Amino acid sequence: MIIFLIGPGGVGKTTCGKLLAKKIGYELIDLDKIFQKKLGGIGRYIDQRGYRKYCYQNSKIFYSLLKANEKKSVFVLSSGFLVHKGLERLTTKHRLTINRHGLSVLLLPSRSRQQSTKIIVERQLSRALGLNKRREIRKIEERYDQYLKFGDIRIFSYAKPETIVNRVTKKLYSHPNFK
């Protein structure tokens, strides 16, 4: 069984993924971290080769990791992995693959688009990644409704990561498809 953590950047996928994997005894696979290890910084890659090339390269890495890790894993997916604007064919392929291979867990700080946007943008800007506030706001606002379509399990919380992971674990163990 593979657990896929999905949601925008800044919702705690990586932090919760580490805690969740440890708690349920699964391997952690962080797509962004592996991309960076193989090809360098994501921002630099996008600046040099373009967002579209990044999406396809990220997808290629995802499928190679998936093929090599069909066991019990927590996959932390990239923020736009299911919502690449203009790449609907690719995102549809990703969604179908995720549905076939495991359970997806959507993490969002709130059911409110406005509150989620505020929390996510504050977190992203605090990471000193050189991000543009307006662009980050626009990105979350454009993608928010799309994210709401996903997640076999949905967690809306900006509590401490340990609390979120406890909620995820409880929902996983009660989910009929969790093995």
Short mmCIF file of N, CA and C in Angstrom, two decimals:
data_model
loop_
_atom_site.label_atom_id
_atom_site.label_comp_id
_atom_site.label_asym_id
_atom_site.label_seq_id
_atom_site.Cartn_x
_atom_site.Cartn_y
_atom_site.Cartn_z
N MET A 1 0.85 -1.18 0.00
CA MET A 1 0.00 0.00 0.00
C MET A 1 0.89 1.24 0.00
N ILE A 2 0.56 2.15 -0.88
CA ILE A 2 1.28 3.42 -0.95
C ILE A 2 0.33 4.53 -0.52
N ILE A 3 0.83 5.41 0.32
CA ILE A 3 0.08 6.58 0.76
C ILE A 3 0.70 7.78 0.04
N PHE A 4 -0.12 8.52 -0.70
CA PHE A 4 0.34 9.70 -1.43
C PHE A 4 -0.13 10.95 -0.69
N LEU A 5 0.80 11.78 -0.24
CA LEU A 5 0.44 13.05 0.39
C LEU A 5 0.40 14.12 -0.69
N ILE A 6 -0.74 14.80 -0.77
CA ILE A 6 -0.93 15.81 -1.81
C ILE A 6 -1.40 17.12 -1.19
N GLY A 7 -1.15 18.20 -1.92
CA GLY A 7 -1.57 19.52 -1.48
C GLY A 7 -0.54 20.55 -1.89
N PRO A 8 -0.86 21.82 -1.67
CA PRO A 8 0.05 22.89 -2.05
C PRO A 8 1.33 22.86 -1.21
N GLY A 9 2.36 23.55 -1.71
CA GLY A 9 3.57 23.73 -0.92
C GLY A 9 3.22 24.53 0.33
N GLY A 10 3.84 24.19 1.44
CA GLY A 10 3.61 24.93 2.67
C GLY A 10 2.50 24.38 3.55
N VAL A 11 1.91 23.24 3.19
CA VAL A 11 0.85 22.67 4.04
C VAL A 11 1.40 21.65 5.03
N GLY A 12 2.66 21.28 4.89
CA GLY A 12 3.26 20.34 5.83
C GLY A 12 3.39 18.92 5.31
N LYS A 13 3.38 18.75 3.99
CA LYS A 13 3.47 17.39 3.43
C LYS A 13 4.77 16.70 3.84
N THR A 14 5.88 17.40 3.74
CA THR A 14 7.17 16.79 4.06
C THR A 14 7.28 16.47 5.54
N THR A 15 6.94 17.42 6.38
CA THR A 15 7.02 17.21 7.83
C THR A 15 6.07 16.09 8.26
N CYS A 16 4.83 16.17 7.81
CA CYS A 16 3.85 15.13 8.17
C CYS A 16 4.22 13.79 7.55
N GLY A 17 4.77 13.82 6.34
CA GLY A 17 5.19 12.58 5.69
C GLY A 17 6.24 11.83 6.49
N LYS A 18 7.23 12.56 7.01
CA LYS A 18 8.27 11.94 7.84
C LYS A 18 7.66 11.31 9.08
N LEU A 19 6.79 12.06 9.75
CA LEU A 19 6.16 11.57 10.97
C LEU A 19 5.24 10.38 10.70
N LEU A 20 4.47 10.48 9.62
CA LEU A 20 3.53 9.41 9.27
C LEU A 20 4.27 8.12 8.92
N ALA A 21 5.30 8.24 8.09
CA ALA A 21 6.07 7.06 7.69
C ALA A 21 6.65 6.35 8.91
N LYS A 22 7.19 7.13 9.82
CA LYS A 22 7.76 6.55 11.04
C LYS A 22 6.66 5.88 11.88
N LYS A 23 5.54 6.55 12.01
CA LYS A 23 4.46 6.05 12.87
C LYS A 23 3.87 4.73 12.37
N ILE A 24 3.72 4.60 11.05
CA ILE A 24 3.09 3.38 10.52
C ILE A 24 4.11 2.38 9.95
N GLY A 25 5.40 2.70 10.08
CA GLY A 25 6.45 1.78 9.65
C GLY A 25 6.61 1.67 8.15
N TYR A 26 6.36 2.76 7.44
CA TYR A 26 6.50 2.80 5.99
C TYR A 26 7.78 3.54 5.60
N GLU A 27 8.22 3.32 4.39
CA GLU A 27 9.36 4.06 3.84
C GLU A 27 8.86 5.44 3.38
N LEU A 28 9.69 6.46 3.54
CA LEU A 28 9.35 7.81 3.08
C LEU A 28 10.02 8.07 1.73
N ILE A 29 9.24 8.56 0.78
CA ILE A 29 9.77 8.96 -0.52
C ILE A 29 9.27 10.37 -0.79
N ASP A 30 10.19 11.33 -0.81
CA ASP A 30 9.84 12.74 -1.01
C ASP A 30 10.26 13.13 -2.43
N LEU A 31 9.29 13.30 -3.30
CA LEU A 31 9.57 13.55 -4.72
C LEU A 31 10.42 14.80 -4.93
N ASP A 32 10.12 15.89 -4.23
CA ASP A 32 10.91 17.11 -4.38
C ASP A 32 12.36 16.91 -3.96
N LYS A 33 12.55 16.23 -2.84
CA LYS A 33 13.91 16.00 -2.34
C LYS A 33 14.71 15.14 -3.33
N ILE A 34 14.07 14.14 -3.90
CA ILE A 34 14.76 13.27 -4.86
C ILE A 34 15.05 14.03 -6.15
N PHE A 35 14.09 14.85 -6.60
CA PHE A 35 14.32 15.69 -7.78
C PHE A 35 15.56 16.56 -7.54
N GLN A 36 15.62 17.21 -6.40
CA GLN A 36 16.74 18.10 -6.09
C GLN A 36 18.06 17.35 -6.01
N LYS A 37 18.03 16.16 -5.45
CA LYS A 37 19.24 15.35 -5.34
C LYS A 37 19.76 14.96 -6.73
N LYS A 38 18.83 14.63 -7.63
CA LYS A 38 19.22 14.19 -8.97
C LYS A 38 19.57 15.35 -9.90
N LEU A 39 18.79 16.44 -9.82
CA LEU A 39 18.89 17.49 -10.84
C LEU A 39 19.13 18.89 -10.31
N GLY A 40 19.29 19.04 -9.01
CA GLY A 40 19.52 20.36 -8.43
C GLY A 40 18.22 21.04 -8.03
N GLY A 41 18.34 22.29 -7.64
CA GLY A 41 17.19 23.05 -7.15
C GLY A 41 16.07 23.15 -8.16
N ILE A 42 14.85 23.02 -7.67
CA ILE A 42 13.68 23.06 -8.55
C ILE A 42 13.53 24.42 -9.20
N GLY A 43 13.66 25.49 -8.41
CA GLY A 43 13.55 26.84 -8.95
C GLY A 43 14.56 27.11 -10.06
N ARG A 44 15.77 26.70 -9.83
CA ARG A 44 16.83 26.88 -10.84
C ARG A 44 16.53 26.07 -12.10
N TYR A 45 16.06 24.83 -11.90
CA TYR A 45 15.72 23.97 -13.03
C TYR A 45 14.63 24.63 -13.87
N ILE A 46 13.61 25.16 -13.21
CA ILE A 46 12.51 25.82 -13.92
C ILE A 46 13.01 27.06 -14.64
N ASP A 47 13.85 27.85 -13.98
CA ASP A 47 14.41 29.06 -14.62
C ASP A 47 15.21 28.72 -15.87
N GLN A 48 15.97 27.64 -15.82
CA GLN A 48 16.84 27.27 -16.93
C GLN A 48 16.12 26.51 -18.04
N ARG A 49 15.17 25.66 -17.68
CA ARG A 49 14.56 24.78 -18.68
C ARG A 49 13.06 25.00 -18.88
N GLY A 50 12.45 25.75 -17.99
CA GLY A 50 11.02 26.02 -18.11
C GLY A 50 10.17 25.10 -17.25
N TYR A 51 8.98 25.59 -16.92
CA TYR A 51 8.09 24.86 -16.03
C TYR A 51 7.59 23.56 -16.66
N ARG A 52 7.29 23.61 -17.93
CA ARG A 52 6.78 22.43 -18.62
C ARG A 52 7.79 21.28 -18.58
N LYS A 53 9.04 21.58 -18.87
CA LYS A 53 10.10 20.55 -18.82
C LYS A 53 10.25 20.00 -17.41
N TYR A 54 10.15 20.90 -16.43
CA TYR A 54 10.21 20.46 -15.03
C TYR A 54 9.10 19.45 -14.74
N CYS A 55 7.89 19.76 -15.17
CA CYS A 55 6.74 18.87 -14.91
C CYS A 55 6.98 17.48 -15.50
N TYR A 56 7.47 17.44 -16.72
CA TYR A 56 7.70 16.14 -17.36
C TYR A 56 8.86 15.39 -16.71
N GLN A 57 9.91 16.11 -16.34
CA GLN A 57 11.04 15.46 -15.68
C GLN A 57 10.62 14.93 -14.31
N ASN A 58 9.84 15.72 -13.59
CA ASN A 58 9.34 15.31 -12.28
C ASN A 58 8.46 14.07 -12.41
N SER A 59 7.65 14.03 -13.45
CA SER A 59 6.79 12.88 -13.71
C SER A 59 7.63 11.64 -14.00
N LYS A 60 8.67 11.82 -14.79
CA LYS A 60 9.57 10.70 -15.12
C LYS A 60 10.20 10.13 -13.85
N ILE A 61 10.66 11.02 -12.97
CA ILE A 61 11.25 10.58 -11.70
C ILE A 61 10.20 9.85 -10.86
N PHE A 62 8.99 10.40 -10.81
CA PHE A 62 7.90 9.78 -10.05
C PHE A 62 7.67 8.34 -10.50
N TYR A 63 7.54 8.14 -11.81
CA TYR A 63 7.24 6.80 -12.31
C TYR A 63 8.40 5.83 -12.08
N SER A 64 9.62 6.31 -12.14
CA SER A 64 10.75 5.41 -11.85
C SER A 64 10.77 5.05 -10.36
N LEU A 65 10.44 6.00 -9.50
CA LEU A 65 10.37 5.72 -8.06
C LEU A 65 9.23 4.77 -7.75
N LEU A 66 8.11 4.98 -8.39
CA LEU A 66 6.94 4.13 -8.15
C LEU A 66 7.24 2.69 -8.56
N LYS A 67 7.89 2.54 -9.69
CA LYS A 67 8.23 1.20 -10.18
C LYS A 67 9.18 0.49 -9.21
N ALA A 68 10.09 1.24 -8.64
CA ALA A 68 11.09 0.67 -7.73
C ALA A 68 10.57 0.51 -6.30
N ASN A 69 9.44 1.12 -5.98
CA ASN A 69 8.94 1.13 -4.60
C ASN A 69 7.47 0.76 -4.53
N GLU A 70 7.14 -0.42 -4.93
CA GLU A 70 5.75 -0.88 -4.89
C GLU A 70 5.35 -1.37 -3.50
N LYS A 71 6.23 -1.18 -2.54
CA LYS A 71 5.93 -1.67 -1.19
C LYS A 71 5.29 -0.57 -0.35
N LYS A 72 5.26 -0.78 0.94
CA LYS A 72 4.65 0.17 1.86
C LYS A 72 5.47 1.46 1.91
N SER A 73 4.92 2.50 1.30
CA SER A 73 5.63 3.78 1.21
C SER A 73 4.69 4.95 1.42
N VAL A 74 5.25 6.02 1.96
CA VAL A 74 4.57 7.31 2.00
C VAL A 74 5.27 8.17 0.97
N PHE A 75 4.55 8.53 -0.09
CA PHE A 75 5.07 9.38 -1.16
C PHE A 75 4.63 10.81 -0.89
N VAL A 76 5.58 11.71 -0.73
CA VAL A 76 5.27 13.14 -0.62
C VAL A 76 5.38 13.70 -2.03
N LEU A 77 4.25 14.13 -2.59
CA LEU A 77 4.23 14.61 -3.97
C LEU A 77 4.47 16.11 -4.05
N SER A 78 4.95 16.56 -5.18
CA SER A 78 5.18 17.98 -5.43
C SER A 78 3.86 18.74 -5.41
N SER A 79 3.93 20.02 -5.09
CA SER A 79 2.70 20.81 -4.89
C SER A 79 1.79 20.84 -6.12
N GLY A 80 2.34 20.97 -7.29
CA GLY A 80 1.51 21.07 -8.48
C GLY A 80 1.29 19.76 -9.21
N PHE A 81 1.69 18.66 -8.60
CA PHE A 81 1.71 17.36 -9.28
C PHE A 81 0.38 16.97 -9.90
N LEU A 82 -0.72 17.36 -9.29
CA LEU A 82 -2.04 16.99 -9.82
C LEU A 82 -2.77 18.17 -10.45
N VAL A 83 -2.14 19.33 -10.48
CA VAL A 83 -2.85 20.53 -10.94
C VAL A 83 -2.00 21.41 -11.87
N HIS A 84 -1.16 20.81 -12.69
CA HIS A 84 -0.35 21.59 -13.64
C HIS A 84 -1.26 22.24 -14.68
N LYS A 85 -1.29 23.55 -14.69
CA LYS A 85 -2.12 24.28 -15.65
C LYS A 85 -1.57 24.06 -17.07
N GLY A 86 -2.46 23.68 -17.97
CA GLY A 86 -2.06 23.46 -19.36
C GLY A 86 -1.49 22.07 -19.64
N LEU A 87 -1.40 21.25 -18.60
CA LEU A 87 -0.85 19.89 -18.77
C LEU A 87 -1.85 18.86 -18.25
N GLU A 88 -3.09 19.01 -18.68
CA GLU A 88 -4.17 18.17 -18.16
C GLU A 88 -3.96 16.69 -18.46
N ARG A 89 -3.37 16.40 -19.60
CA ARG A 89 -3.10 14.99 -19.94
C ARG A 89 -2.17 14.35 -18.92
N LEU A 90 -1.13 15.10 -18.57
CA LEU A 90 -0.15 14.61 -17.60
C LEU A 90 -0.79 14.46 -16.22
N THR A 91 -1.54 15.46 -15.80
CA THR A 91 -2.15 15.39 -14.46
C THR A 91 -3.22 14.30 -14.39
N THR A 92 -3.93 14.07 -15.48
CA THR A 92 -4.91 12.98 -15.52
C THR A 92 -4.19 11.64 -15.36
N LYS A 93 -3.08 11.48 -16.05
CA LYS A 93 -2.28 10.26 -15.92
C LYS A 93 -1.83 10.08 -14.47
N HIS A 94 -1.38 11.16 -13.84
CA HIS A 94 -0.95 11.09 -12.44
C HIS A 94 -2.10 10.67 -11.53
N ARG A 95 -3.25 11.29 -11.72
CA ARG A 95 -4.41 10.96 -10.87
C ARG A 95 -4.80 9.49 -11.01
N LEU A 96 -4.85 9.00 -12.23
CA LEU A 96 -5.20 7.59 -12.46
C LEU A 96 -4.19 6.65 -11.82
N THR A 97 -2.92 6.99 -11.93
CA THR A 97 -1.86 6.18 -11.33
C THR A 97 -2.00 6.15 -9.82
N ILE A 98 -2.23 7.30 -9.22
CA ILE A 98 -2.37 7.38 -7.77
C ILE A 98 -3.58 6.57 -7.31
N ASN A 99 -4.67 6.67 -8.03
CA ASN A 99 -5.87 5.90 -7.67
C ASN A 99 -5.63 4.40 -7.76
N ARG A 100 -4.81 3.98 -8.72
CA ARG A 100 -4.52 2.56 -8.91
C ARG A 100 -3.56 2.00 -7.86
N HIS A 101 -2.64 2.83 -7.40
CA HIS A 101 -1.54 2.32 -6.58
C HIS A 101 -1.66 2.56 -5.09
N GLY A 102 -2.66 3.29 -4.65
CA GLY A 102 -2.74 3.50 -3.20
C GLY A 102 -3.84 4.46 -2.79
N LEU A 103 -3.64 5.08 -1.65
CA LEU A 103 -4.57 6.05 -1.11
C LEU A 103 -3.93 7.43 -1.11
N SER A 104 -4.72 8.44 -1.41
CA SER A 104 -4.20 9.80 -1.38
C SER A 104 -4.75 10.53 -0.16
N VAL A 105 -3.89 11.34 0.43
CA VAL A 105 -4.26 12.14 1.59
C VAL A 105 -4.02 13.60 1.22
N LEU A 106 -5.10 14.36 1.17
CA LEU A 106 -5.03 15.79 0.89
C LEU A 106 -4.83 16.55 2.19
N LEU A 107 -3.82 17.41 2.22
CA LEU A 107 -3.58 18.27 3.37
C LEU A 107 -3.83 19.72 2.97
N LEU A 108 -4.72 20.38 3.69
CA LEU A 108 -4.98 21.81 3.54
C LEU A 108 -5.17 22.40 4.93
N PRO A 109 -4.72 23.63 5.14
CA PRO A 109 -4.85 24.21 6.48
C PRO A 109 -6.28 24.54 6.90
N SER A 110 -7.17 24.74 5.93
CA SER A 110 -8.54 25.14 6.25
C SER A 110 -9.47 24.81 5.10
N ARG A 111 -10.75 24.69 5.41
CA ARG A 111 -11.76 24.55 4.35
C ARG A 111 -11.99 25.88 3.64
N SER A 112 -11.61 26.95 4.28
CA SER A 112 -11.75 28.29 3.71
C SER A 112 -10.60 28.59 2.77
N ARG A 113 -10.94 28.93 1.54
CA ARG A 113 -9.91 29.29 0.56
C ARG A 113 -9.09 30.48 1.07
N GLN A 114 -9.77 31.48 1.61
CA GLN A 114 -9.10 32.70 2.07
C GLN A 114 -8.13 32.39 3.22
N GLN A 115 -8.58 31.62 4.19
CA GLN A 115 -7.72 31.29 5.32
C GLN A 115 -6.57 30.38 4.88
N SER A 116 -6.85 29.41 4.03
CA SER A 116 -5.79 28.54 3.52
C SER A 116 -4.74 29.34 2.77
N THR A 117 -5.20 30.24 1.91
CA THR A 117 -4.27 31.06 1.13
C THR A 117 -3.37 31.86 2.05
N LYS A 118 -3.95 32.50 3.04
CA LYS A 118 -3.17 33.32 3.97
C LYS A 118 -2.11 32.49 4.69
N ILE A 119 -2.51 31.35 5.22
CA ILE A 119 -1.59 30.48 5.96
C ILE A 119 -0.49 29.94 5.06
N ILE A 120 -0.86 29.44 3.89
CA ILE A 120 0.12 28.85 2.98
C ILE A 120 1.11 29.89 2.49
N VAL A 121 0.63 31.05 2.09
CA VAL A 121 1.52 32.09 1.58
C VAL A 121 2.48 32.55 2.67
N GLU A 122 1.99 32.73 3.89
CA GLU A 122 2.88 33.11 5.00
C GLU A 122 3.97 32.06 5.20
N ARG A 123 3.59 30.80 5.18
CA ARG A 123 4.58 29.72 5.35
C ARG A 123 5.59 29.71 4.22
N GLN A 124 5.10 29.82 2.99
CA GLN A 124 6.00 29.77 1.84
C GLN A 124 6.99 30.94 1.85
N LEU A 125 6.49 32.14 2.15
CA LEU A 125 7.36 33.32 2.16
C LEU A 125 8.38 33.26 3.29
N SER A 126 8.03 32.59 4.39
CA SER A 126 8.95 32.49 5.53
C SER A 126 10.11 31.53 5.24
N ARG A 127 10.00 30.76 4.19
CA ARG A 127 11.05 29.78 3.85
C ARG A 127 12.23 30.40 3.12
N ALA A 128 12.17 31.67 2.84
CA ALA A 128 13.25 32.38 2.16
C ALA A 128 13.63 31.74 0.82
N LEU A 129 12.63 31.40 0.04
CA LEU A 129 12.87 30.79 -1.26
C LEU A 129 12.86 31.82 -2.39
N GLY A 130 12.78 33.11 -2.02
CA GLY A 130 12.74 34.16 -3.03
C GLY A 130 11.44 34.20 -3.80
N LEU A 131 10.36 33.82 -3.15
CA LEU A 131 9.06 33.76 -3.82
C LEU A 131 8.38 35.13 -3.84
N ASN A 132 7.52 35.31 -4.82
CA ASN A 132 6.76 36.54 -4.98
C ASN A 132 5.39 36.36 -4.33
N LYS A 133 5.05 37.26 -3.40
CA LYS A 133 3.81 37.11 -2.63
C LYS A 133 2.58 37.09 -3.53
N ARG A 134 2.48 38.02 -4.48
CA ARG A 134 1.31 38.06 -5.37
C ARG A 134 1.18 36.78 -6.19
N ARG A 135 2.31 36.31 -6.69
CA ARG A 135 2.30 35.09 -7.50
C ARG A 135 1.88 33.88 -6.66
N GLU A 136 2.35 33.83 -5.42
CA GLU A 136 1.97 32.72 -4.53
C GLU A 136 0.48 32.77 -4.20
N ILE A 137 -0.04 33.97 -3.94
CA ILE A 137 -1.48 34.11 -3.67
C ILE A 137 -2.28 33.65 -4.87
N ARG A 138 -1.89 34.11 -6.04
CA ARG A 138 -2.60 33.74 -7.27
C ARG A 138 -2.55 32.23 -7.50
N LYS A 139 -1.38 31.64 -7.27
CA LYS A 139 -1.22 30.20 -7.49
C LYS A 139 -2.16 29.40 -6.58
N ILE A 140 -2.22 29.76 -5.31
CA ILE A 140 -3.11 29.04 -4.38
C ILE A 140 -4.56 29.25 -4.76
N GLU A 141 -4.92 30.50 -5.06
CA GLU A 141 -6.31 30.79 -5.42
C GLU A 141 -6.73 30.06 -6.69
N GLU A 142 -5.82 29.94 -7.65
CA GLU A 142 -6.14 29.22 -8.90
C GLU A 142 -6.28 27.72 -8.66
N ARG A 143 -5.49 27.18 -7.76
CA ARG A 143 -5.44 25.73 -7.57
C ARG A 143 -6.35 25.21 -6.47
N TYR A 144 -6.82 26.07 -5.59
CA TYR A 144 -7.53 25.61 -4.39
C TYR A 144 -8.71 24.69 -4.72
N ASP A 145 -9.58 25.14 -5.61
CA ASP A 145 -10.76 24.31 -5.95
C ASP A 145 -10.36 22.99 -6.59
N GLN A 146 -9.26 23.01 -7.34
CA GLN A 146 -8.78 21.76 -7.94
C GLN A 146 -8.33 20.78 -6.86
N TYR A 147 -7.61 21.29 -5.86
CA TYR A 147 -7.16 20.42 -4.77
C TYR A 147 -8.34 19.77 -4.06
N LEU A 148 -9.44 20.51 -3.93
CA LEU A 148 -10.61 19.98 -3.21
C LEU A 148 -11.22 18.76 -3.90
N LYS A 149 -10.88 18.53 -5.15
CA LYS A 149 -11.39 17.36 -5.88
C LYS A 149 -10.64 16.08 -5.51
N PHE A 150 -9.51 16.22 -4.82
CA PHE A 150 -8.63 15.08 -4.58
C PHE A 150 -8.63 14.67 -3.12
N GLY A 151 -8.09 13.49 -2.90
CA GLY A 151 -7.89 12.99 -1.55
C GLY A 151 -8.91 11.95 -1.16
N ASP A 152 -8.46 10.70 -1.07
CA ASP A 152 -9.31 9.66 -0.49
C ASP A 152 -9.59 10.02 0.97
N ILE A 153 -8.60 10.67 1.56
CA ILE A 153 -8.71 11.19 2.93
C ILE A 153 -8.37 12.67 2.84
N ARG A 154 -9.17 13.49 3.49
CA ARG A 154 -8.92 14.94 3.47
C ARG A 154 -8.77 15.45 4.90
N ILE A 155 -7.68 16.16 5.11
CA ILE A 155 -7.41 16.74 6.42
C ILE A 155 -7.32 18.25 6.26
N PHE A 156 -8.19 18.96 6.96
CA PHE A 156 -8.18 20.42 6.97
C PHE A 156 -7.74 20.85 8.36
N SER A 157 -6.49 21.26 8.48
CA SER A 157 -5.98 21.63 9.80
C SER A 157 -4.66 22.36 9.67
N TYR A 158 -4.43 23.31 10.56
CA TYR A 158 -3.11 23.90 10.67
C TYR A 158 -2.58 23.70 12.09
N ALA A 159 -3.00 22.58 12.68
CA ALA A 159 -2.51 22.18 14.00
C ALA A 159 -1.05 21.73 13.87
N LYS A 160 -0.47 21.34 14.97
CA LYS A 160 0.90 20.82 14.96
C LYS A 160 0.95 19.56 14.09
N PRO A 161 2.08 19.33 13.44
CA PRO A 161 2.21 18.15 12.57
C PRO A 161 1.85 16.83 13.26
N GLU A 162 2.22 16.69 14.53
CA GLU A 162 1.91 15.45 15.26
C GLU A 162 0.40 15.24 15.36
N THR A 163 -0.33 16.32 15.56
CA THR A 163 -1.79 16.24 15.65
C THR A 163 -2.39 15.86 14.30
N ILE A 164 -1.86 16.47 13.25
CA ILE A 164 -2.34 16.15 11.90
C ILE A 164 -2.07 14.68 11.57
N VAL A 165 -0.87 14.22 11.90
CA VAL A 165 -0.51 12.82 11.62
C VAL A 165 -1.40 11.86 12.41
N ASN A 166 -1.73 12.21 13.63
CA ASN A 166 -2.65 11.36 14.41
C ASN A 166 -4.01 11.27 13.72
N ARG A 167 -4.49 12.38 13.17
CA ARG A 167 -5.77 12.37 12.45
C ARG A 167 -5.67 11.54 11.18
N VAL A 168 -4.56 11.71 10.45
CA VAL A 168 -4.35 10.93 9.23
C VAL A 168 -4.33 9.44 9.56
N THR A 169 -3.57 9.08 10.58
CA THR A 169 -3.43 7.67 10.96
C THR A 169 -4.78 7.06 11.33
N LYS A 170 -5.55 7.79 12.10
CA LYS A 170 -6.88 7.31 12.51
C LYS A 170 -7.76 7.07 11.28
N LYS A 171 -7.72 8.01 10.33
CA LYS A 171 -8.54 7.87 9.12
C LYS A 171 -8.01 6.75 8.22
N LEU A 172 -6.69 6.59 8.17
CA LEU A 172 -6.12 5.49 7.37
C LEU A 172 -6.59 4.14 7.90
N TYR A 173 -6.44 3.94 9.21
CA TYR A 173 -6.78 2.65 9.79
C TYR A 173 -8.26 2.33 9.68
N SER A 174 -9.09 3.34 9.52
CA SER A 174 -10.53 3.08 9.36
C SER A 174 -10.97 3.08 7.89
N HIS A 175 -10.03 3.35 6.98
CA HIS A 175 -10.37 3.38 5.56
C HIS A 175 -10.46 1.94 5.03
N PRO A 176 -11.52 1.61 4.29
CA PRO A 176 -11.69 0.23 3.81
C PRO A 176 -10.60 -0.25 2.86
N ASN A 177 -9.90 0.65 2.19
CA ASN A 177 -8.87 0.22 1.24
C ASN A 177 -7.46 0.19 1.83
N PHE A 178 -7.32 0.55 3.09
CA PHE A 178 -5.99 0.54 3.72
C PHE A 178 -5.63 -0.88 4.12
N LYS A 179 -4.48 -1.33 3.62
CA LYS A 179 -4.03 -2.71 3.90
C LYS A 179 -2.77 -2.68 4.71
#
